[in-house]
Amino acid sequence: MSDDTAEERVHPSVTEAASDIASMEIRGAATIAAAAVDALRTQATETEAATPADFTETMYAAARRLHETRPTAVSLPNALRYVLRRMDGTTVDRRRETVVAAADAFERRLDRARGDLGKVGANRLRDGDVVMTHCHSTDVMAVVEAAVEQGKSVEAIVKETRPRNQGHITARELDEMGVDVTLVVDSAARRYMNDVDHVLVGADAIAADGSVVNKIGTSGLAVVARERGTPIVVAAGTLKLDPATMTGNAVEIEMRDEAELFDGDERDAIGDITVDNPAFDVTPPRYVDAIVTERGQFPPESIVTLMRELFGEGPTEPWQE
Ligand code: RUB
């Protein structure tokens, strides 16, 4: 083994995945998790460590590099933990095998979870329903896809989701599913709420009290929906449950670069003002009707029961040891 530090042994594909996650080339909580796990698998396969301890140190360094990219989506530390807690054995080869096996198992679980939660969410939708979406969530897509597979006709009012317009991805994918799509600006949500049967959003993190952290604008949308009595359904696999919130920690809200708000010289033209660009907000549980997971649907107030069952061991971060 060379004298390189563990940080220096981080594989270029890990660095590339980390940079794509930070720049949002790779985005959305579940997709970020899957990309991070894939990068860990590459790191494990390509690492030539002299000792099992070297191997483990390098895996932890790779995990740290991936973890520091985006702070809000808890799917990222949950996924890293899933793989690294299963790393085991007294030889480099055995440790490598256990990481690869855990990464494969994680991907299978993610796929299965999406299919299962899609069916649960689809059961809530009736033929002819209109849904309103915000941002782009693969879990929300799974719900609509399952409803369409059940033979239901679904229409969607899709919010564009400034500043990065993830609603455009949602609009395109729903259109490809055969859903009748109307794209609207974010501020039109209340204008259209009377036509909507369900607001369907995803989540980056769900806190122990049932609060839902999702793309900025979700909480305002939920307030508007509540005012009209429109159910707010959060489609979120259990990968989105944040075990650190069981012990009182708050979810960190990512602040992104102000450049995301402007084209060209627009910023200079405005003058010397402060610009804030929070990526996410928190919707309190009283505005949420149901959290749909692969384990069934839960009222937000009872999600902590599932969290305790799944994350009883708490939010360990082996890569920080
Ligand atoms: C994406 C976003 C999505 C959740 C859930 O934010 O808020 O609703 O991540 O997505 P960003 P999924 O574009 O900033 O990553 O259901 O695919 O996990």
XYZ file of C-alpha atoms and ligand atoms in Angstrom:
339
model
C 0.000 0.000 0.000
C 1.219 3.526 -0.736
C 1.527 6.206 1.919
C -1.545 8.038 0.554
C -4.075 9.164 3.117
C -7.566 7.644 3.029
C -8.823 10.963 1.600
C -6.320 10.696 -1.262
C -7.482 7.152 -2.009
C -11.076 8.259 -2.655
C -11.899 6.964 -6.133
C -12.469 9.493 -8.975
C -15.989 8.121 -9.531
C -16.817 8.941 -5.908
C -15.485 12.476 -6.379
C -17.479 12.748 -9.606
C -20.691 11.476 -7.976
C -20.174 13.912 -5.073
C -19.713 16.811 -7.444
C -22.802 15.820 -9.508
C -24.877 15.636 -6.319
C -23.617 19.027 -5.105
C -24.352 20.672 -8.465
C -27.757 18.917 -8.646
C -26.884 17.103 -11.857
C -27.989 14.201 -9.685
C -30.930 15.306 -7.541
C -33.975 14.112 -5.632
C -33.591 12.269 -2.348
C -33.860 8.670 -3.565
C -31.737 9.258 -6.660
C -29.020 10.897 -4.546
C -29.031 7.857 -2.235
C -28.807 5.417 -5.136
C -25.916 7.349 -6.714
C -24.034 7.450 -3.405
C -24.437 3.699 -2.915
C -23.295 3.045 -6.456
C -20.203 5.185 -5.787
C -19.458 3.239 -2.590
C -19.682 0.016 -4.581
C -17.131 1.334 -7.096
C -14.879 2.474 -4.260
C -15.034 -1.002 -2.707
C -14.372 -2.778 -5.981
C -11.481 -0.536 -7.029
C -9.735 -0.016 -3.674
C -6.497 -1.940 -3.400
C -5.921 -1.852 0.339
C -2.984 -3.512 2.103
C -4.945 -4.177 5.267
C -8.596 -4.451 6.260
C -8.129 -1.290 8.353
C -6.876 0.620 5.287
C -9.870 -0.612 3.325
C -12.294 0.527 6.008
C -10.619 3.940 6.327
C -10.864 4.468 2.579
C -14.558 3.501 2.556
C -15.201 5.968 5.389
C -13.342 8.714 3.513
C -15.488 8.033 0.427
C -18.624 8.190 2.588
C -17.516 11.516 4.088
C -16.933 12.954 0.617
C -20.448 11.919 -0.455
C -22.080 12.988 2.806
C -20.823 16.575 2.706
C -22.561 17.314 -0.631
C -26.141 18.172 0.389
C -27.235 18.492 3.996
C -31.039 18.055 3.930
C -31.859 14.782 2.157
C -31.544 12.229 4.971
C -31.697 9.448 2.393
C -27.990 10.131 1.843
C -26.710 9.325 5.379
C -29.344 6.581 5.686
C -28.010 4.927 2.525
C -24.346 5.310 3.520
C -25.172 3.829 6.925
C -27.076 0.914 5.358
C -24.011 -0.122 3.366
C -21.250 0.632 5.871
C -22.962 -1.064 8.810
C -22.932 -4.243 6.755
C -19.195 -4.026 5.977
C -17.696 -6.960 7.839
C -14.912 -9.528 7.840
C -11.263 -9.882 8.772
C -9.818 -9.694 5.251
C -9.902 -7.001 2.559
C -11.655 -9.385 0.167
C -14.380 -10.200 2.684
C -14.965 -6.535 3.479
C -15.156 -5.773 -0.233
C -17.685 -8.575 -0.775
C -19.899 -7.430 2.085
C -19.954 -3.833 0.794
C -20.858 -4.956 -2.727
C -23.557 -7.296 -1.385
C -25.002 -4.495 0.787
C -25.008 -2.060 -2.132
C -26.829 -4.599 -4.303
C -29.341 -5.282 -1.526
C -29.911 -1.552 -1.019
C -30.735 -1.066 -4.692
C -33.154 -3.998 -4.712
C -34.885 -2.645 -1.587
C -35.153 0.843 -3.064
C -36.762 -0.533 -6.210
C -39.168 -2.739 -4.301
C -40.036 0.063 -1.863
C -40.944 2.383 -4.714
C -43.229 -0.230 -6.279
C -44.893 -1.041 -2.951
C -45.470 2.549 -1.860
C -46.745 3.373 -5.334
C -49.537 0.827 -4.929
C -50.444 2.115 -1.447
C -50.620 5.704 -2.697
C -52.539 4.699 -5.814
C -55.262 3.156 -3.668
C -56.036 6.673 -2.415
C -56.670 7.976 -5.933
C -59.971 7.499 -7.751
C -60.626 7.328 -11.454
C -60.727 10.870 -12.824
C -58.855 12.512 -9.926
C -56.773 15.638 -10.382
C -53.502 15.841 -8.461
C -51.289 18.862 -7.868
C -47.540 18.265 -7.655
C -44.567 20.291 -6.480
C -40.964 19.673 -7.517
C -40.056 16.230 -8.887
C -40.249 13.159 -6.701
C -39.691 9.583 -7.858
C -41.955 8.409 -5.025
C -44.786 10.652 -6.274
C -44.179 9.354 -9.788
C -44.505 5.792 -8.474
C -47.926 6.618 -6.991
C -49.288 8.096 -10.210
C -47.758 5.313 -12.290
C -49.414 2.675 -10.113
C -52.768 4.486 -10.358
C -52.465 4.547 -14.153
C -51.566 0.830 -14.079
C -54.714 0.237 -12.034
C -56.590 1.654 -15.036
C -57.408 5.017 -13.419
C -57.423 8.179 -15.429
C -55.438 10.885 -13.613
C -54.943 14.561 -14.429
C -52.119 16.657 -12.995
C -51.596 20.320 -12.281
C -47.846 20.636 -12.034
C -46.141 23.553 -10.299
C -43.005 24.647 -12.135
C -41.015 24.869 -8.866
C -38.724 27.849 -9.048
C -35.850 28.426 -9.080
C -34.741 25.173 -10.754
C -37.990 24.178 -12.440
C -38.006 20.526 -11.397
C -41.726 20.684 -12.301
C -40.643 20.474 -15.934
C -39.254 16.980 -15.263
C -42.479 16.017 -13.515
C -44.574 17.377 -16.400
C -42.576 15.448 -18.989
C -42.635 12.160 -17.077
C -46.356 12.401 -16.314
C -47.085 13.211 -19.934
C -45.123 10.101 -20.932
C -47.348 8.090 -18.587
C -50.422 9.319 -20.437
C -51.464 11.775 -17.721
C -53.146 14.991 -18.839
C -50.747 17.705 -17.567
C -51.222 21.437 -16.966
C -48.061 23.313 -15.944
C -48.589 26.415 -13.777
C -46.340 28.962 -12.065
C -45.878 28.353 -8.345
C -47.962 31.343 -7.311
C -50.992 29.932 -9.201
C -51.413 27.080 -6.706
C -54.354 28.669 -4.838
C -56.009 29.734 -8.075
C -56.203 26.066 -9.130
C -56.817 24.424 -5.756
C -60.595 24.134 -6.288
C -59.922 21.790 -9.219
C -57.593 19.526 -7.227
C -58.498 16.264 -5.413
C -55.086 15.550 -3.862
C -51.867 17.424 -3.374
C -49.068 14.879 -3.891
C -45.536 15.702 -2.763
C -42.376 13.827 -1.874
C -40.009 14.349 1.047
C -36.317 14.843 1.678
C -36.677 14.141 5.369
C -39.466 13.255 7.767
C -38.943 14.197 11.392
C -40.019 12.139 14.391
C -42.945 14.514 15.057
C -44.245 13.944 11.522
C -42.984 17.242 10.071
C -42.193 16.929 6.386
C -39.114 18.572 4.898
C -39.462 18.988 1.159
C -38.743 21.443 -1.659
C -39.228 25.087 -0.736
C -42.866 25.999 -1.329
C -44.304 22.734 -0.030
C -45.422 24.246 3.286
C -47.222 27.160 1.600
C -48.902 24.711 -0.761
C -50.006 22.598 2.203
C -51.544 25.625 3.941
C -53.500 26.490 0.790
C -54.630 22.880 0.388
C -55.724 22.700 4.021
C -57.745 25.906 3.603
C -59.703 24.226 0.799
C -59.917 20.836 2.533
C -57.796 19.187 -0.157
C -55.872 16.179 1.195
C -52.078 16.498 1.283
C -50.389 13.176 0.680
C -46.645 12.767 1.145
C -45.143 9.880 -0.833
C -41.939 8.972 0.956
C -40.176 5.638 1.323
C -38.831 4.830 4.779
C -35.386 5.928 3.527
C -36.671 9.471 4.162
C -37.252 8.949 7.898
C -34.686 10.918 9.863
C -33.543 8.939 12.919
C -31.532 11.881 14.321
C -34.797 13.731 14.963
C -35.780 11.068 17.529
C -33.182 12.597 19.833
C -34.161 16.193 19.252
C -31.879 17.123 16.358
C -33.329 19.450 13.745
C -33.100 18.869 10.002
C -30.652 21.277 8.405
C -32.185 23.324 5.610
C -29.807 23.747 2.695
C -29.161 27.289 1.494
C -28.082 27.348 -2.150
C -26.243 29.856 -4.278
C -28.118 33.010 -5.251
C -26.944 32.462 -8.839
C -29.786 29.916 -9.178
C -32.255 32.819 -9.176
C -30.787 34.915 -11.954
C -29.926 34.868 -15.619
C -27.099 36.958 -17.026
C -26.919 40.518 -15.728
C -30.202 40.425 -13.770
C -28.420 40.295 -10.442
C -26.331 43.411 -11.104
C -29.401 45.322 -12.300
C -31.185 44.817 -8.974
C -28.474 46.420 -6.893
C -26.955 45.750 -3.513
C -29.619 43.676 -1.773
C -29.583 40.409 0.143
C -30.742 37.332 -1.779
C -31.612 34.108 0.068
C -32.190 30.776 -1.639
C -33.359 28.114 0.815
C -33.853 24.796 -0.994
C -36.362 23.234 1.409
C -39.000 24.071 4.000
C -40.789 22.308 6.832
C -44.490 21.434 6.708
C -45.876 20.825 10.202
C -47.719 17.519 10.691
C -51.114 19.214 11.142
C -51.106 20.079 7.419
C -50.353 16.544 6.280
C -53.099 13.943 5.818
C -50.994 10.873 5.180
C -47.420 9.747 4.713
C -47.369 6.925 2.191
C -44.472 4.499 2.614
C -43.688 0.987 1.396
C -44.888 -0.151 4.831
C -48.348 1.339 4.362
C -49.771 4.795 4.975
C -49.368 6.603 8.292
C -50.871 9.694 9.854
C -47.823 11.952 10.377
C -48.170 11.857 14.169
C -47.645 8.071 14.228
C -44.626 7.900 11.929
C -42.334 7.827 14.957
C -43.496 4.276 15.687
C -42.181 3.113 12.337
C -39.040 5.178 12.827
C -38.301 3.456 16.147
C -38.872 0.045 14.611
C -36.584 0.700 11.648
C -33.915 2.889 13.229
C -33.918 1.638 16.800
C -30.135 1.749 16.743
C -30.208 5.521 16.190
C -28.372 7.630 13.673
C -24.871 6.189 13.873
C -22.354 7.573 11.405
C -19.593 4.947 11.209
C -17.663 7.105 8.699
C -17.122 9.743 11.404
C -15.531 7.278 13.822
C -36.115 17.315 -4.578
C -37.329 17.213 -3.708
C -38.128 15.947 -3.802
C -37.604 14.955 -2.746
C -38.174 13.567 -2.927
O -35.302 18.434 -4.268
O -37.637 18.076 -2.910
O -39.471 16.176 -3.545
O -36.196 14.867 -2.835
O -37.711 12.987 -4.134
P -33.977 18.692 -5.120
P -37.737 11.400 -4.347
O -34.386 18.845 -6.554
O -33.410 19.960 -4.537
O -33.042 17.534 -4.900
O -39.139 10.959 -4.122
O -37.278 11.221 -5.773
O -36.808 10.801 -3.366
